[in-house]
mmCIF file of C-alpha atoms and ligand atoms in Angstrom:
data_model
loop_
_atom_site.group_PDB
_atom_site.id
_atom_site.type_symbol
_atom_site.label_atom_id
_atom_site.label_comp_id
_atom_site.label_asym_id
_atom_site.label_seq_id
_atom_site.Cartn_x
_atom_site.Cartn_y
_atom_site.Cartn_z
ATOM 1 C CA MET A 1 -118.931 -77.343 98.269
ATOM 2 C CA LEU A 2 -117.294 -80.477 99.294
ATOM 3 C CA ASN A 3 -117.475 -81.310 95.774
ATOM 4 C CA LYS A 4 -116.050 -78.342 94.598
ATOM 5 C CA LYS A 5 -113.181 -79.352 96.743
ATOM 6 C CA PHE A 6 -112.470 -82.256 95.385
ATOM 7 C CA LYS A 7 -112.506 -81.048 91.888
ATOM 8 C CA VAL A 8 -109.707 -78.433 93.255
ATOM 9 C CA LEU A 9 -107.595 -80.744 94.770
ATOM 10 C CA LEU A 10 -108.224 -83.261 92.116
ATOM 11 C CA ALA A 11 -107.227 -80.557 89.216
ATOM 12 C CA ALA A 12 -104.201 -79.990 91.716
ATOM 13 C CA VAL A 13 -103.202 -83.388 91.721
ATOM 14 C CA VAL A 14 -103.600 -83.694 87.659
ATOM 15 C CA VAL A 15 -101.210 -80.476 87.429
ATOM 16 C CA PHE A 16 -98.927 -81.478 89.909
ATOM 17 C CA LEU A 17 -98.410 -85.289 88.001
ATOM 18 C CA CYS A 18 -98.340 -83.648 84.744
ATOM 19 C CA LEU A 19 -95.631 -81.088 85.253
ATOM 20 C CA PHE A 20 -93.613 -84.083 87.424
ATOM 21 C CA GLY A 21 -94.005 -86.546 84.486
ATOM 22 C CA ILE A 22 -92.677 -83.636 82.118
ATOM 23 C CA SER A 23 -89.696 -82.900 84.217
ATOM 24 C CA ALA A 24 -88.792 -86.421 84.541
ATOM 25 C CA GLN A 25 -89.670 -87.128 80.862
ATOM 26 C CA GLY A 26 -87.330 -83.818 80.602
ATOM 27 C CA GLN A 27 -84.584 -85.234 82.466
ATOM 28 C CA GLU A 28 -84.823 -88.323 80.573
ATOM 29 C CA GLU A 29 -84.001 -86.438 77.303
ATOM 30 C CA ALA A 30 -80.946 -84.626 79.011
ATOM 31 C CA VAL A 31 -79.473 -87.718 79.845
ATOM 32 C CA GLY A 32 -80.086 -89.344 76.432
ATOM 33 C CA GLU A 33 -78.977 -86.034 74.888
ATOM 34 C CA LYS A 34 -75.418 -86.300 75.698
ATOM 35 C CA SER A 35 -73.169 -85.462 73.065
ATOM 36 C CA VAL A 36 -69.896 -85.899 72.107
ATOM 37 C CA GLU A 37 -68.565 -82.619 73.771
ATOM 38 C CA ASP A 38 -69.891 -83.462 77.492
ATOM 39 C CA LEU A 39 -67.878 -86.364 77.419
ATOM 40 C CA GLU A 40 -65.205 -86.426 79.621
ATOM 41 C CA ILE A 41 -62.217 -89.545 78.468
ATOM 42 C CA VAL A 42 -59.108 -90.416 80.828
ATOM 43 C CA PHE A 43 -56.449 -92.506 79.988
ATOM 44 C CA ILE A 44 -54.023 -93.975 82.932
ATOM 45 C CA PRO A 45 -50.865 -95.419 81.264
ATOM 46 C CA LYS A 46 -48.753 -98.143 83.372
ATOM 47 C CA ASN A 47 -46.429 -95.281 84.638
ATOM 48 C CA SER A 48 -45.368 -91.610 83.408
ATOM 49 C CA GLY A 49 -41.898 -91.062 81.251
ATOM 50 C CA ASN A 50 -42.490 -93.873 78.790
ATOM 51 C CA PRO A 51 -42.667 -92.381 75.271
ATOM 52 C CA TYR A 52 -44.722 -95.706 74.039
ATOM 53 C CA PHE A 53 -47.697 -94.272 76.082
ATOM 54 C CA ASP A 54 -47.074 -90.687 75.062
ATOM 55 C CA SER A 55 -47.864 -92.221 71.643
ATOM 56 C CA ILE A 56 -51.324 -93.611 72.823
ATOM 57 C CA VAL A 57 -52.026 -90.488 74.449
ATOM 58 C CA GLY A 58 -51.700 -88.716 71.063
ATOM 59 C CA GLY A 59 -54.249 -91.188 69.331
ATOM 60 C CA PHE A 60 -56.779 -89.908 71.832
ATOM 61 C CA GLU A 61 -55.703 -86.350 71.564
ATOM 62 C CA LYS A 62 -56.398 -86.522 67.650
ATOM 63 C CA ALA A 63 -59.884 -88.015 68.305
ATOM 64 C CA SER A 64 -60.440 -85.394 71.171
ATOM 65 C CA GLU A 65 -59.465 -82.541 68.664
ATOM 66 C CA GLU A 66 -61.650 -84.089 65.933
ATOM 67 C CA MET A 67 -64.175 -84.956 67.981
ATOM 68 C CA GLY A 68 -64.653 -82.380 70.798
ATOM 69 C CA PHE A 69 -64.862 -84.509 73.911
ATOM 70 C CA THR A 70 -62.468 -83.791 77.026
ATOM 71 C CA PHE A 71 -59.250 -85.699 77.416
ATOM 72 C CA ASN A 72 -57.078 -86.045 79.884
ATOM 73 C CA THR A 73 -54.251 -88.598 81.379
ATOM 74 C CA ILE A 74 -52.492 -89.005 84.239
ATOM 75 C CA ALA A 75 -50.116 -91.845 85.403
ATOM 76 C CA PRO A 76 -48.253 -92.999 88.668
ATOM 77 C CA ALA A 77 -44.613 -92.847 88.882
ATOM 78 C CA THR A 78 -44.106 -96.347 89.077
ATOM 79 C CA ALA A 79 -45.608 -99.375 87.384
ATOM 80 C CA GLU A 80 -46.092 -101.081 90.700
ATOM 81 C CA ALA A 81 -49.124 -103.493 90.948
ATOM 82 C CA THR A 82 -51.386 -100.983 92.936
ATOM 83 C CA SER A 83 -49.708 -97.632 91.624
ATOM 84 C CA GLN A 84 -52.947 -96.754 89.469
ATOM 85 C CA ILE A 85 -55.693 -97.541 92.314
ATOM 86 C CA PRO A 86 -55.584 -94.221 93.832
ATOM 87 C CA PHE A 87 -55.670 -92.282 90.259
ATOM 88 C CA ILE A 88 -58.495 -94.433 89.374
ATOM 89 C CA LYS A 89 -60.721 -93.451 92.450
ATOM 90 C CA THR A 90 -59.673 -89.558 91.709
ATOM 91 C CA GLN A 91 -61.412 -90.060 88.341
ATOM 92 C CA ILE A 92 -64.614 -92.132 89.896
ATOM 93 C CA GLN A 93 -64.864 -89.045 91.925
ATOM 94 C CA ARG A 94 -64.567 -86.498 89.031
ATOM 95 C CA GLY A 95 -67.463 -88.536 87.633
ATOM 96 C CA VAL A 96 -65.401 -89.122 84.181
ATOM 97 C CA ASP A 97 -67.415 -90.820 81.881
ATOM 98 C CA VAL A 98 -64.789 -93.336 80.514
ATOM 99 C CA ILE A 99 -61.846 -94.587 82.230
ATOM 100 C CA ALA A 100 -59.193 -96.041 79.825
ATOM 101 C CA ILE A 101 -56.299 -97.592 81.346
ATOM 102 C CA ALA A 102 -52.997 -99.516 80.992
ATOM 103 C CA PRO A 103 -53.163 -102.035 84.098
ATOM 104 C CA ASN A 104 -50.216 -102.808 86.008
ATOM 105 C CA SER A 105 -52.063 -105.994 87.554
ATOM 106 C CA PRO A 106 -54.604 -108.825 86.249
ATOM 107 C CA ASP A 107 -56.407 -108.500 89.210
ATOM 108 C CA ALA A 108 -55.194 -106.067 91.558
ATOM 109 C CA LEU A 109 -57.508 -103.241 90.201
ATOM 110 C CA ASN A 110 -60.611 -105.220 90.057
ATOM 111 C CA GLN A 111 -62.387 -103.927 93.048
ATOM 112 C CA VAL A 112 -61.908 -100.244 92.068
ATOM 113 C CA PHE A 113 -63.013 -101.120 88.037
ATOM 114 C CA LYS A 114 -66.297 -102.648 89.954
ATOM 115 C CA GLN A 115 -66.655 -99.226 91.622
ATOM 116 C CA ALA A 116 -65.992 -97.280 88.540
ATOM 117 C CA MET A 117 -68.641 -99.501 86.697
ATOM 118 C CA ASP A 118 -71.112 -99.563 89.182
ATOM 119 C CA GLU A 119 -71.100 -95.628 89.074
ATOM 120 C CA GLY A 120 -71.740 -95.992 85.236
ATOM 121 C CA ILE A 121 -68.426 -95.233 83.915
ATOM 122 C CA VAL A 122 -67.154 -96.901 81.012
ATOM 123 C CA VAL A 123 -64.316 -98.854 82.278
ATOM 124 C CA MET A 124 -61.894 -99.917 78.922
ATOM 125 C CA ILE A 125 -58.743 -101.644 79.174
ATOM 126 C CA VAL A 126 -56.022 -100.087 76.645
ATOM 127 C CA ASN A 127 -52.847 -102.379 75.180
ATOM 128 C CA SER A 128 -53.503 -105.382 77.308
ATOM 129 C CA ASP A 129 -56.449 -107.480 78.989
ATOM 130 C CA ILE A 130 -57.080 -108.521 82.726
ATOM 131 C CA PRO A 131 -57.599 -112.204 81.562
ATOM 132 C CA GLY A 132 -60.009 -114.051 83.694
ATOM 133 C CA SER A 133 -61.449 -110.725 84.656
ATOM 134 C CA GLU A 134 -63.449 -109.739 82.252
ATOM 135 C CA GLU A 135 -66.600 -108.587 84.252
ATOM 136 C CA TYR A 136 -64.505 -106.073 85.869
ATOM 137 C CA ARG A 137 -64.045 -104.224 82.181
ATOM 138 C CA ASP A 138 -66.321 -103.099 79.475
ATOM 139 C CA VAL A 139 -64.012 -104.004 76.825
ATOM 140 C CA ALA A 140 -60.210 -104.751 76.379
ATOM 141 C CA ILE A 141 -58.287 -103.098 73.086
ATOM 142 C CA LEU A 142 -54.687 -105.447 72.445
ATOM 143 C CA PRO A 143 -52.607 -103.992 70.206
ATOM 144 C CA MET A 144 -51.942 -107.126 68.043
ATOM 145 C CA ASP A 145 -52.938 -110.999 68.839
ATOM 146 C CA PHE A 146 -51.354 -111.907 71.992
ATOM 147 C CA GLU A 147 -51.891 -115.283 71.258
ATOM 148 C CA ILE A 148 -49.357 -114.918 68.630
ATOM 149 C CA THR A 149 -46.736 -111.969 70.495
ATOM 150 C CA GLY A 150 -44.497 -114.675 72.086
ATOM 151 C CA SER A 151 -44.360 -116.919 69.339
ATOM 152 C CA SER A 152 -43.317 -114.145 66.906
ATOM 153 C CA GLN A 153 -40.650 -112.675 69.152
ATOM 154 C CA ILE A 154 -38.949 -116.418 69.682
ATOM 155 C CA GLU A 155 -39.191 -116.589 65.700
ATOM 156 C CA LEU A 156 -37.485 -113.353 65.281
ATOM 157 C CA MET A 157 -35.049 -114.097 68.007
ATOM 158 C CA GLY A 158 -34.221 -117.185 66.214
ATOM 159 C CA SER A 159 -33.637 -116.202 62.822
ATOM 160 C CA LEU A 160 -31.302 -113.586 64.272
ATOM 161 C CA ILE A 161 -29.361 -116.382 66.055
ATOM 162 C CA ASP A 162 -29.730 -119.134 63.633
ATOM 163 C CA TYR A 163 -31.987 -120.877 65.979
ATOM 164 C CA SER A 164 -29.298 -121.765 68.140
ATOM 165 C CA GLY A 165 -27.578 -120.728 71.705
ATOM 166 C CA ASP A 166 -29.056 -119.581 75.393
ATOM 167 C CA ILE A 167 -31.490 -116.889 75.558
ATOM 168 C CA ALA A 168 -32.867 -114.738 78.043
ATOM 169 C CA VAL A 169 -35.731 -112.365 78.739
ATOM 170 C CA LEU A 170 -35.646 -109.129 80.222
ATOM 171 C CA SER A 171 -39.277 -107.613 80.694
ATOM 172 C CA ALA A 172 -41.140 -105.067 82.812
ATOM 173 C CA THR A 173 -42.857 -105.631 85.965
ATOM 174 C CA THR A 174 -43.302 -109.197 87.625
ATOM 175 C CA ASP A 175 -47.311 -108.269 87.318
ATOM 176 C CA ALA A 176 -47.358 -106.762 84.084
ATOM 177 C CA PRO A 177 -50.453 -108.629 82.627
ATOM 178 C CA ASP A 178 -49.288 -108.187 78.732
ATOM 179 C CA GLN A 179 -45.690 -109.146 78.967
ATOM 180 C CA ASN A 180 -46.384 -111.772 81.400
ATOM 181 C CA TYR A 181 -49.202 -113.394 78.427
ATOM 182 C CA TRP A 182 -46.171 -112.883 76.318
ATOM 183 C CA ILE A 183 -43.422 -114.522 77.957
ATOM 184 C CA GLU A 184 -46.006 -117.475 78.612
ATOM 185 C CA GLY A 185 -46.584 -117.679 74.432
ATOM 186 C CA MET A 186 -42.740 -117.364 74.346
ATOM 187 C CA LYS A 187 -42.310 -120.362 76.850
ATOM 188 C CA GLU A 188 -44.973 -122.257 74.810
ATOM 189 C CA ALA A 189 -43.088 -121.641 71.341
ATOM 190 C CA LEU A 190 -39.880 -122.789 72.489
ATOM 191 C CA LYS A 191 -41.670 -126.616 72.892
ATOM 192 C CA ASP A 192 -41.568 -126.723 68.761
ATOM 193 C CA PRO A 193 -38.488 -128.859 67.725
ATOM 194 C CA LYS A 194 -37.654 -125.974 65.389
ATOM 195 C CA TYR A 195 -36.586 -124.105 68.323
ATOM 196 C CA ALA A 196 -35.085 -127.239 70.183
ATOM 197 C CA ASN A 197 -31.556 -125.570 70.321
ATOM 198 C CA MET A 198 -32.604 -122.463 71.836
ATOM 199 C CA LYS A 199 -32.355 -122.712 75.524
ATOM 200 C CA LEU A 200 -34.505 -119.766 77.704
ATOM 201 C CA VAL A 201 -32.064 -119.659 80.362
ATOM 202 C CA ASP A 202 -33.423 -116.619 82.802
ATOM 203 C CA VAL A 203 -36.418 -114.051 83.060
ATOM 204 C CA VAL A 204 -35.629 -110.439 84.364
ATOM 205 C CA TYR A 205 -37.457 -107.660 85.543
ATOM 206 C CA GLY A 206 -36.580 -103.873 84.666
ATOM 207 C CA ASP A 207 -39.600 -102.863 85.833
ATOM 208 C CA ASP A 208 -40.183 -100.408 82.839
ATOM 209 C CA ASP A 209 -37.338 -98.005 84.606
ATOM 210 C CA PRO A 210 -34.882 -97.521 82.064
ATOM 211 C CA GLN A 211 -31.770 -97.540 84.988
ATOM 212 C CA LYS A 212 -33.054 -100.729 86.626
ATOM 213 C CA SER A 213 -33.477 -102.080 83.313
ATOM 214 C CA LEU A 214 -29.826 -101.219 82.373
ATOM 215 C CA THR A 215 -28.916 -102.514 85.540
ATOM 216 C CA GLU A 216 -30.685 -105.914 85.055
ATOM 217 C CA ALA A 217 -29.400 -106.175 81.333
ATOM 218 C CA GLU A 218 -26.008 -105.455 82.657
ATOM 219 C CA ALA A 219 -25.852 -108.223 85.319
ATOM 220 C CA LEU A 220 -27.303 -110.722 82.307
ATOM 221 C CA LEU A 221 -24.142 -110.009 80.372
ATOM 222 C CA THR A 222 -22.263 -110.679 83.439
ATOM 223 C CA LYS A 223 -23.658 -113.730 84.489
ATOM 224 C CA TYR A 224 -24.058 -115.475 81.049
ATOM 225 C CA PRO A 225 -20.721 -114.976 79.221
ATOM 226 C CA ASN A 226 -22.033 -117.349 76.430
ATOM 227 C CA LEU A 227 -25.329 -115.470 75.884
ATOM 228 C CA ARG A 228 -26.869 -115.361 72.254
ATOM 229 C CA GLY A 229 -29.840 -113.682 72.892
ATOM 230 C CA ILE A 230 -32.148 -110.988 74.857
ATOM 231 C CA ILE A 231 -35.857 -110.340 74.099
ATOM 232 C CA SER A 232 -37.239 -107.607 75.705
ATOM 233 C CA PRO A 233 -40.946 -107.150 75.282
ATOM 234 C CA THR A 234 -40.823 -103.707 76.526
ATOM 235 C CA THR A 235 -39.774 -100.439 74.737
ATOM 236 C CA VAL A 236 -38.147 -99.242 77.760
ATOM 237 C CA GLY A 237 -36.240 -102.735 78.328
ATOM 238 C CA VAL A 238 -35.257 -103.325 75.187
ATOM 239 C CA ALA A 239 -33.452 -99.575 74.539
ATOM 240 C CA ALA A 240 -31.735 -99.999 77.879
ATOM 241 C CA THR A 241 -30.840 -103.950 76.801
ATOM 242 C CA ALA A 242 -29.114 -102.372 73.715
ATOM 243 C CA GLN A 243 -27.452 -99.834 75.641
ATOM 244 C CA ALA A 244 -25.973 -102.571 77.686
ATOM 245 C CA VAL A 245 -24.979 -104.708 74.631
ATOM 246 C CA GLU A 246 -23.765 -101.496 72.843
ATOM 247 C CA ASN A 247 -21.648 -100.515 75.972
ATOM 248 C CA ALA A 248 -19.982 -104.141 76.711
ATOM 249 C CA GLY A 249 -19.344 -104.340 72.962
ATOM 250 C CA ARG A 250 -21.314 -107.641 72.857
ATOM 251 C CA ALA A 251 -22.991 -107.102 69.308
ATOM 252 C CA PRO A 252 -23.214 -109.121 66.931
ATOM 253 C CA GLU A 253 -22.230 -112.241 68.935
ATOM 254 C CA LEU A 254 -24.876 -111.632 71.238
ATOM 255 C CA GLN A 255 -28.453 -110.413 69.375
ATOM 256 C CA VAL A 256 -31.156 -108.074 71.214
ATOM 257 C CA THR A 257 -34.582 -108.094 69.948
ATOM 258 C CA GLY A 258 -38.228 -107.029 71.195
ATOM 259 C CA LEU A 259 -40.575 -104.650 71.328
ATOM 260 C CA GLY A 260 -39.304 -101.491 70.971
ATOM 261 C CA THR A 261 -40.092 -97.803 69.528
ATOM 262 C CA PRO A 262 -38.102 -96.921 66.194
ATOM 263 C CA ASN A 263 -37.036 -93.450 67.801
ATOM 264 C CA GLN A 264 -35.654 -95.065 70.674
ATOM 265 C CA MET A 265 -34.041 -97.961 68.800
ATOM 266 C CA ARG A 266 -32.826 -95.845 65.807
ATOM 267 C CA ARG A 267 -29.318 -95.535 67.107
ATOM 268 C CA PHE A 268 -28.623 -99.120 67.967
ATOM 269 C CA ILE A 269 -30.501 -100.288 64.497
ATOM 270 C CA LYS A 270 -27.803 -97.871 62.507
ATOM 271 C CA ASN A 271 -24.872 -98.662 64.564
ATOM 272 C CA GLY A 272 -25.160 -102.136 64.294
ATOM 273 C CA THR A 273 -25.868 -103.111 67.845
ATOM 274 C CA VAL A 274 -29.505 -104.242 66.976
ATOM 275 C CA THR A 275 -30.420 -106.236 63.813
ATOM 276 C CA ALA A 276 -34.199 -106.011 64.072
ATOM 277 C CA PHE A 277 -36.934 -105.820 66.722
ATOM 278 C CA ALA A 278 -41.037 -104.969 66.427
ATOM 279 C CA LEU A 279 -43.950 -103.143 67.411
ATOM 280 C CA TRP A 280 -47.487 -101.886 66.371
ATOM 281 C CA SER A 281 -48.979 -98.382 66.057
ATOM 282 C CA PRO A 282 -49.528 -97.355 69.564
ATOM 283 C CA PHE A 283 -51.065 -94.020 68.114
ATOM 284 C CA ASP A 284 -53.570 -95.969 66.408
ATOM 285 C CA GLU A 285 -54.289 -98.165 69.308
ATOM 286 C CA GLY A 286 -55.027 -94.670 71.226
ATOM 287 C CA TYR A 287 -57.032 -93.529 68.438
ATOM 288 C CA LEU A 288 -58.796 -96.782 67.833
ATOM 289 C CA ALA A 289 -59.779 -96.538 71.690
ATOM 290 C CA ALA A 290 -61.052 -92.796 71.950
ATOM 291 C CA ASN A 291 -63.346 -93.517 69.011
ATOM 292 C CA LEU A 292 -64.668 -96.605 70.428
ATOM 293 C CA ALA A 293 -64.592 -94.693 73.992
ATOM 294 C CA VAL A 294 -67.166 -92.408 72.645
ATOM 295 C CA ASP A 295 -69.268 -94.620 70.787
ATOM 296 C CA LEU A 296 -69.721 -96.936 73.954
ATOM 297 C CA ALA A 297 -70.162 -93.640 76.486
ATOM 298 C CA LEU A 298 -72.993 -92.190 73.868
ATOM 299 C CA GLY A 299 -74.720 -95.719 73.828
ATOM 300 C CA ASN A 300 -73.988 -95.740 70.295
ATOM 301 C CA VAL A 301 -72.316 -99.133 70.273
ATOM 302 C CA ALA A 302 -73.056 -102.145 72.730
ATOM 303 C CA ALA A 303 -69.832 -103.711 74.123
ATOM 304 C CA GLU A 304 -71.169 -106.808 73.113
ATOM 305 C CA GLU A 305 -69.528 -109.412 71.149
ATOM 306 C CA GLY A 306 -70.462 -109.157 67.724
ATOM 307 C CA ALA A 307 -70.971 -105.345 67.626
ATOM 308 C CA THR A 308 -68.959 -103.162 65.000
ATOM 309 C CA PHE A 309 -68.086 -99.781 65.526
ATOM 310 C CA THR A 310 -65.849 -97.802 62.419
ATOM 311 C CA VAL A 311 -62.821 -95.703 62.874
ATOM 312 C CA PRO A 312 -61.645 -93.057 60.626
ATOM 313 C CA GLY A 313 -58.898 -94.580 58.679
ATOM 314 C CA LEU A 314 -58.930 -97.506 60.244
ATOM 315 C CA GLY A 315 -62.098 -98.721 58.970
ATOM 316 C CA GLU A 316 -65.006 -100.894 60.282
ATOM 317 C CA ARG A 317 -63.914 -103.058 63.799
ATOM 318 C CA VAL A 318 -65.797 -105.574 65.403
ATOM 319 C CA ILE A 319 -65.762 -106.635 68.766
ATOM 320 C CA GLY A 320 -64.674 -109.933 69.172
ATOM 321 C CA PRO A 321 -64.740 -112.761 71.834
ATOM 322 C CA ASN A 322 -64.060 -111.713 75.981
ATOM 323 C CA ARG A 323 -65.187 -107.974 74.072
ATOM 324 C CA VAL A 324 -61.555 -107.807 72.954
ATOM 325 C CA ILE A 325 -60.871 -105.989 70.202
ATOM 326 C CA ILE A 326 -57.325 -105.972 68.206
ATOM 327 C CA THR A 327 -55.667 -102.724 66.678
ATOM 328 C CA GLY A 328 -52.586 -104.622 64.922
ATOM 329 C CA PRO A 329 -50.721 -105.302 62.655
ATOM 330 C CA PRO A 330 -47.565 -105.439 63.934
ATOM 331 C CA THR A 331 -44.102 -103.875 61.998
ATOM 332 C CA VAL A 332 -40.734 -105.712 62.241
ATOM 333 C CA PHE A 333 -38.322 -102.789 62.155
ATOM 334 C CA ASP A 334 -34.762 -103.171 60.622
ATOM 335 C CA LYS A 335 -32.068 -100.843 58.853
ATOM 336 C CA ASP A 336 -34.100 -100.574 55.400
ATOM 337 C CA ASN A 337 -37.288 -99.478 56.993
ATOM 338 C CA ILE A 338 -36.659 -97.631 60.468
ATOM 339 C CA ASP A 339 -36.371 -94.074 58.561
ATOM 340 C CA ASN A 340 -40.039 -94.761 57.186
ATOM 341 C CA PHE A 341 -41.355 -94.338 61.142
ATOM 342 C CA ASP A 342 -41.103 -91.674 63.653
ATOM 343 C CA PHE A 343 -42.531 -92.650 66.969
HETATM 344 C C1 RAM B 401 -43.770 -100.673 77.511
HETATM 345 C C2 RAM B 401 -44.836 -100.937 78.126
HETATM 346 C C3 RAM B 401 -46.186 -101.438 77.270
HETATM 347 C C4 RAM B 401 -45.850 -102.710 76.439
HETATM 348 C C5 RAM B 401 -44.675 -101.849 75.126
HETATM 349 C C6 RAM B 401 -44.208 -102.890 74.176
HETATM 350 O O1 RAM B 401 -43.321 -99.289 76.864
HETATM 351 O O2 RAM B 401 -44.615 -102.303 78.960
HETATM 352 O O3 RAM B 401 -47.158 -101.896 78.088
HETATM 353 O O4 RAM B 401 -46.908 -102.501 75.736
HETATM 354 O O5 RAM B 401 -43.794 -101.768 76.102
#
């Protein structure tokens, strides 16, 4: 009798274990089987209302249409160091698969990035990096090699002013990781004897706000009547600076260059206020980021140096040292080529 009860109990335990085992295995399979259509990817630009980020968003949207993942973008009104934190927290609560972000600070977001990564969310820095804080993000996508961005801006300005005269920089926010990296590169480049007759007299900040950038540019013009050049390594700032120089009639004695979008700068190139400026393709950057985001979220590619992934039209790319990927290359725009570009 006892023996029979025991057998029944044993059978029940075996059945239970089998069922439990099967269902646990089933769960694993369900997770492993996550497909691209299940993915939700969000991109958080520095701030809203900047056409530069609309182009990056365009790249994400194209990839979303092609691959079928859900894409959203949301941004704070201002590019202050901490303005993105509540947006990131909301996305963590929503349980998105990937947070791609152009950060407004090199370190103020670290804790919230960690929170996201602890929840299994892929954190991808797009358009710059958080140097020295690489453990708080999976990968960083740079639009070009940041080691040469600053020096190429100095060379471009030098070529416009015969390598002689006082110059100033009109930047984005004081915390902007990308612009600060480039400005350091400019200062380093100026130590080269080639630029011995060029002097950086001021760095001012327009916060990537068109009105504040215009006001800061006007203040530079008033403060430095003999200024030969202003470099503005921000699409918002360079358009505002060109506007200020046009209003004041200071071109061509004063040259404006920097990083701008062809659509915002076309008018100034055509009317001679600006001779040349540079940029890369923010659209390609967004498209590359989106393709890598999918590969990382599905586990097809590991976020490790040396791993490779393929982007339609952009070829095979490698995750480099510090898990950085460079989109590149930049283009210099002038009156001869600007009409070939529409972004
Ligand atoms: C502005 C933003 C962005 C920067 C470009 C060049 O649109 O500051 O981060 O990459 O300029």
